[in-house]
Coordinates of C-alpha atoms and ligand atoms in Angstrom, one line a residue:
M1 CA -49.6 -74.4 -191.3
F2 CA -52.0 -74.1 -188.4
D3 CA -52.0 -77.2 -186.2
F4 CA -55.7 -78.1 -185.8
D5 CA -54.8 -81.3 -183.9
E6 CA -53.1 -79.5 -181.0
I7 CA -55.2 -80.2 -177.8
V8 CA -55.4 -77.1 -175.6
E9 CA -56.5 -77.8 -172.0
R10 CA -59.1 -75.2 -171.2
R11 CA -60.5 -76.6 -168.0
G12 CA -59.7 -74.2 -165.1
T13 CA -59.0 -71.2 -167.4
H14 CA -62.2 -69.3 -166.8
S15 CA -63.6 -70.7 -170.0
A16 CA -67.4 -70.2 -169.8
K17 CA -67.9 -73.1 -172.2
W18 CA -65.9 -75.6 -170.1
D19 CA -65.9 -74.3 -166.6
E20 CA -69.6 -73.4 -166.4
M21 CA -70.9 -76.5 -168.1
E22 CA -71.5 -78.5 -165.0
A23 CA -73.3 -75.7 -163.1
S24 CA -75.4 -74.9 -166.2
F25 CA -76.2 -78.3 -167.5
G26 CA -75.3 -80.8 -164.8
V27 CA -72.8 -82.6 -166.9
S28 CA -69.2 -82.7 -165.7
T29 CA -66.3 -82.1 -168.1
V30 CA -65.0 -85.5 -167.2
D31 CA -68.1 -87.1 -168.7
G32 CA -69.0 -84.7 -171.4
L33 CA -67.7 -82.4 -174.1
P34 CA -69.2 -78.8 -174.1
M35 CA -70.8 -78.0 -177.4
W36 CA -73.3 -75.5 -176.2
V37 CA -71.6 -72.3 -177.4
A38 CA -69.8 -71.2 -180.6
D39 CA -66.4 -71.0 -179.0
M40 CA -63.8 -73.2 -180.6
D41 CA -60.9 -75.0 -178.8
F42 CA -58.3 -73.9 -181.4
K43 CA -55.7 -71.3 -180.5
A44 CA -56.1 -68.0 -182.3
P45 CA -53.8 -67.4 -185.2
Q46 CA -50.2 -66.6 -184.2
A47 CA -50.5 -63.0 -185.5
V48 CA -53.5 -62.4 -183.3
N49 CA -51.8 -63.9 -180.2
Q50 CA -48.5 -62.0 -181.0
A51 CA -50.5 -58.7 -181.0
L52 CA -51.8 -59.5 -177.5
I53 CA -48.3 -60.5 -176.3
D54 CA -46.9 -57.2 -177.6
A55 CA -49.6 -55.2 -175.8
A56 CA -48.9 -57.2 -172.6
E57 CA -45.2 -56.7 -172.9
N58 CA -45.7 -52.9 -172.9
G59 CA -47.0 -53.6 -169.4
V60 CA -49.3 -50.5 -169.1
N61 CA -52.9 -51.3 -169.7
G62 CA -54.5 -47.9 -169.8
Y63 CA -57.6 -46.7 -171.5
Y64 CA -57.6 -47.6 -175.2
G65 CA -58.1 -44.8 -177.6
D66 CA -58.3 -44.2 -181.4
D67 CA -59.9 -47.2 -183.1
S68 CA -59.0 -45.9 -186.6
R69 CA -56.6 -48.8 -187.3
Y70 CA -59.3 -51.3 -186.2
K71 CA -61.8 -49.6 -188.6
T72 CA -59.3 -49.7 -191.4
S73 CA -58.9 -53.4 -190.8
V74 CA -62.7 -53.9 -190.9
V75 CA -62.8 -51.9 -194.2
N76 CA -60.0 -54.0 -195.7
W77 CA -61.4 -57.3 -194.6
M78 CA -64.9 -56.5 -195.9
S79 CA -63.4 -55.4 -199.2
K80 CA -61.1 -58.4 -199.6
R81 CA -63.3 -61.2 -198.2
H82 CA -66.8 -60.0 -198.9
D83 CA -66.6 -57.6 -201.9
W84 CA -68.2 -54.9 -199.8
Q85 CA -66.8 -51.4 -199.9
V86 CA -67.4 -49.9 -196.4
S87 CA -66.7 -46.3 -195.5
P88 CA -64.8 -46.1 -192.1
D89 CA -67.4 -43.6 -190.8
W90 CA -70.2 -46.2 -191.2
I91 CA -68.5 -48.3 -188.5
V92 CA -69.4 -48.0 -184.8
T93 CA -67.4 -50.2 -182.5
C94 CA -69.2 -51.9 -179.7
A95 CA -68.5 -54.5 -177.0
G96 CA -69.6 -57.5 -179.0
L97 CA -72.7 -58.3 -181.1
V98 CA -75.1 -59.2 -178.4
Q99 CA -74.5 -55.7 -177.1
G100 CA -74.8 -54.4 -180.7
T101 CA -78.2 -56.2 -181.0
A102 CA -79.4 -54.8 -177.7
L103 CA -78.4 -51.3 -178.8
C104 CA -80.3 -51.7 -182.1
V105 CA -83.4 -52.7 -180.1
Q106 CA -83.0 -49.6 -177.9
A107 CA -82.2 -47.3 -180.8
Y108 CA -85.0 -48.3 -183.2
T109 CA -87.9 -49.4 -181.1
E110 CA -89.9 -48.4 -178.0
P111 CA -91.0 -50.6 -175.1
G112 CA -93.9 -52.8 -176.2
D113 CA -92.9 -52.8 -179.9
G114 CA -92.5 -56.1 -181.7
V115 CA -89.1 -57.4 -182.9
I116 CA -89.3 -60.2 -185.4
L117 CA -87.0 -63.2 -185.2
F118 CA -86.7 -66.2 -187.5
T119 CA -86.8 -69.1 -185.0
P120 CA -85.1 -71.2 -183.9
V121 CA -82.3 -68.7 -183.7
Y122 CA -79.4 -67.7 -181.4
H123 CA -80.9 -67.5 -177.9
A124 CA -79.4 -64.1 -176.9
F125 CA -81.6 -62.2 -179.4
S126 CA -84.8 -63.0 -177.5
K127 CA -83.0 -62.4 -174.2
V128 CA -82.0 -58.8 -175.0
I129 CA -85.4 -58.1 -176.7
K130 CA -87.3 -59.2 -173.5
A131 CA -84.8 -57.5 -171.2
N132 CA -85.6 -54.3 -173.0
Q133 CA -89.3 -54.8 -172.5
R134 CA -89.9 -55.3 -176.2
V135 CA -92.0 -58.2 -177.6
V136 CA -90.4 -61.1 -179.4
V137 CA -92.4 -61.9 -182.6
E138 CA -91.5 -65.4 -183.7
S139 CA -91.6 -66.2 -187.4
P140 CA -90.9 -70.0 -187.4
L141 CA -88.5 -71.2 -190.1
I142 CA -90.0 -74.0 -192.1
Q143 CA -88.3 -77.1 -193.3
K144 CA -88.2 -77.4 -197.1
H145 CA -85.9 -79.5 -199.3
G146 CA -84.2 -80.6 -196.1
R147 CA -83.2 -77.1 -195.0
Y148 CA -84.7 -74.2 -193.2
E149 CA -86.5 -71.4 -195.1
M150 CA -88.2 -68.2 -194.1
D151 CA -91.9 -68.1 -194.5
L152 CA -92.5 -64.4 -195.3
A153 CA -96.1 -65.1 -196.5
A154 CA -97.1 -66.5 -193.0
L155 CA -95.2 -63.6 -191.3
E156 CA -97.0 -61.1 -193.5
A157 CA -100.4 -62.6 -192.6
S158 CA -99.6 -62.4 -188.9
L159 CA -98.4 -58.8 -188.6
N160 CA -100.4 -56.6 -186.2
G161 CA -98.7 -53.2 -186.8
T162 CA -96.6 -53.1 -183.6
E163 CA -93.5 -54.6 -185.3
R164 CA -90.6 -52.2 -185.9
L165 CA -87.5 -54.3 -186.3
V166 CA -86.3 -57.5 -187.8
V167 CA -83.2 -59.2 -186.4
M168 CA -81.8 -61.8 -188.8
C169 CA -78.9 -64.1 -188.5
S170 CA -76.8 -64.6 -191.6
P171 CA -75.5 -67.3 -191.9
H172 CA -78.1 -68.7 -189.6
N173 CA -77.4 -70.1 -186.2
P174 CA -78.5 -72.9 -185.6
G175 CA -78.8 -74.9 -188.7
G176 CA -76.1 -73.2 -190.7
R177 CA -78.2 -71.9 -193.5
V178 CA -76.3 -69.6 -195.8
W179 CA -79.1 -67.5 -197.1
T180 CA -79.1 -66.9 -200.9
K181 CA -79.0 -63.5 -202.4
E182 CA -82.7 -63.9 -203.5
E183 CA -83.8 -64.9 -199.9
I184 CA -82.1 -61.8 -198.5
Q185 CA -83.6 -59.6 -201.2
D186 CA -87.1 -60.9 -200.5
L187 CA -86.6 -60.1 -196.8
A188 CA -85.2 -56.6 -197.5
N189 CA -88.2 -55.9 -199.7
F190 CA -90.5 -57.2 -197.0
C191 CA -88.9 -54.9 -194.5
A192 CA -89.2 -51.9 -196.8
R193 CA -92.8 -52.7 -197.5
H194 CA -93.6 -52.8 -193.8
D195 CA -91.4 -50.0 -192.6
L196 CA -89.1 -52.4 -190.5
V197 CA -85.4 -51.7 -189.8
L198 CA -83.4 -54.8 -190.8
V199 CA -80.5 -55.8 -188.5
V200 CA -78.4 -58.6 -189.8
D201 CA -76.0 -60.4 -187.5
E202 CA -73.3 -61.7 -189.8
I203 CA -70.9 -62.9 -187.1
H204 CA -70.4 -66.2 -188.8
H205 CA -69.7 -64.6 -192.2
D206 CA -66.3 -66.1 -192.7
L207 CA -67.2 -69.7 -191.7
V208 CA -69.0 -70.9 -194.8
F209 CA -68.3 -74.1 -196.7
P210 CA -67.9 -73.9 -200.5
P211 CA -69.8 -73.9 -202.8
N212 CA -72.0 -71.8 -200.6
K213 CA -71.1 -68.1 -200.5
H214 CA -72.0 -65.6 -197.9
T215 CA -73.7 -62.5 -199.3
V216 CA -73.6 -59.3 -197.2
A217 CA -77.2 -58.2 -196.9
T218 CA -76.4 -54.7 -198.2
L219 CA -75.0 -56.3 -201.4
A220 CA -78.0 -58.6 -201.9
A221 CA -80.3 -55.6 -201.8
P222 CA -78.3 -52.4 -202.3
E223 CA -81.5 -50.4 -202.9
H224 CA -82.4 -51.1 -199.2
E225 CA -78.9 -50.5 -197.8
Q226 CA -80.1 -47.3 -196.0
N227 CA -82.6 -49.5 -194.0
M228 CA -80.0 -51.9 -192.7
V229 CA -77.5 -52.4 -189.9
I230 CA -74.9 -55.1 -190.5
L231 CA -73.3 -56.5 -187.3
A232 CA -69.9 -58.1 -187.9
A233 CA -67.0 -59.2 -185.7
T234 CA -63.7 -61.0 -185.6
T235 CA -64.9 -63.1 -182.7
K236 CA -65.8 -66.4 -184.5
T237 CA -63.4 -66.1 -187.4
F238 CA -60.3 -65.9 -185.1
N239 CA -61.8 -67.5 -182.0
I240 CA -61.3 -64.4 -179.8
A241 CA -64.7 -64.1 -178.1
S242 CA -63.1 -62.7 -174.9
A243 CA -61.9 -59.6 -176.8
L244 CA -65.5 -58.4 -176.7
T245 CA -65.4 -56.4 -179.9
G246 CA -67.9 -55.9 -182.6
A247 CA -68.7 -53.6 -185.5
A248 CA -72.1 -52.1 -186.2
I249 CA -71.8 -51.1 -189.8
I250 CA -74.5 -48.5 -190.5
P251 CA -74.5 -46.7 -193.9
N252 CA -77.5 -44.5 -193.1
P253 CA -76.4 -41.5 -191.0
E254 CA -79.7 -41.2 -189.2
L255 CA -79.8 -44.8 -188.1
R256 CA -76.1 -44.5 -187.2
D257 CA -76.7 -41.4 -185.0
K258 CA -79.5 -43.2 -183.2
F259 CA -77.2 -46.1 -182.5
K260 CA -74.4 -43.9 -181.2
F261 CA -76.9 -42.1 -179.0
V262 CA -77.9 -45.2 -177.1
L263 CA -74.3 -46.4 -177.1
N264 CA -73.2 -43.1 -175.4
A265 CA -76.1 -43.3 -173.0
A266 CA -74.8 -46.7 -171.8
A267 CA -71.2 -45.6 -171.5
Ligands
PLP301 C1 -75.3 -65.5 -184.2 C2 -74.5 -65.0 -183.0 N1 -74.5 -63.7 -182.7 C3 -73.7 -63.3 -181.7 C4 -73.0 -64.1 -180.9 C5 -72.2 -63.6 -179.7 O1 -71.6 -62.4 -180.1 P1 -70.7 -61.6 -179.1 O2 -69.8 -62.5 -178.4 O3 -70.0 -60.6 -180.0 O4 -71.6 -60.8 -178.2 C6 -73.0 -65.5 -181.2 C7 -72.3 -66.5 -180.3 O5 -72.4 -67.6 -180.4 C8 -73.8 -66.0 -182.2 O6 -73.8 -67.3 -182.6

């Protein structure tokens, strides 16, 4: 059994969450607990840490090549945990999902284009959109029945024709909404109607409390699978953010080639 009560001292370990809190927010870690980033204070599972120990014991840390075993693990995880059958060639590995989002912005839009976000949402989305000289188009979530919902009617009424992309967070951060199949279907239909590529950041896909069930967007709307990019990672599930890995899963070969093109350009 994993010991969730073990306290791990992270101060002074180059932890962004702990060691940058005072500089960022003016609260020392003597007086406050950092809760500003989704980075847990639990150790990674023993199997994960053992893999790192084995690599360190080899002692030579040269360039890493051949990510086929990683891709096989992603395929197996998606099949077992999320009932999604992924082909290994749909997967493009990237250095985390903020990078994956930025690459989608570069691949599918031009400077000045609009990128739609359902706000409030994870802050790095707008950061990378603005840094790439695209325009953040906010579609405010509305509170209904004590929870956040998307307001696609209001969004539709506000479109001005410059929007090219939607970046959705599923499950949603913040607020924790686990979007229903119907909500995702409605959004996928909306994107198809308005010729918008749909990027879905599913980094929190494994952290869902029953009876809620995470639905991969491509499974909610299989007829629009060719219009979607699913971003997934082991980061949150296993608490290994510093590994800086992510998977952009792109069933459509044209969208995939565009993504690979900008990834290669940044290499
Ligand atoms: C929704 C969401 N996407 C992405 C990230 C960060 O992803 P990465 O570390 O892979 O860049 C976070 C981190 O909190 C997040 O909450």
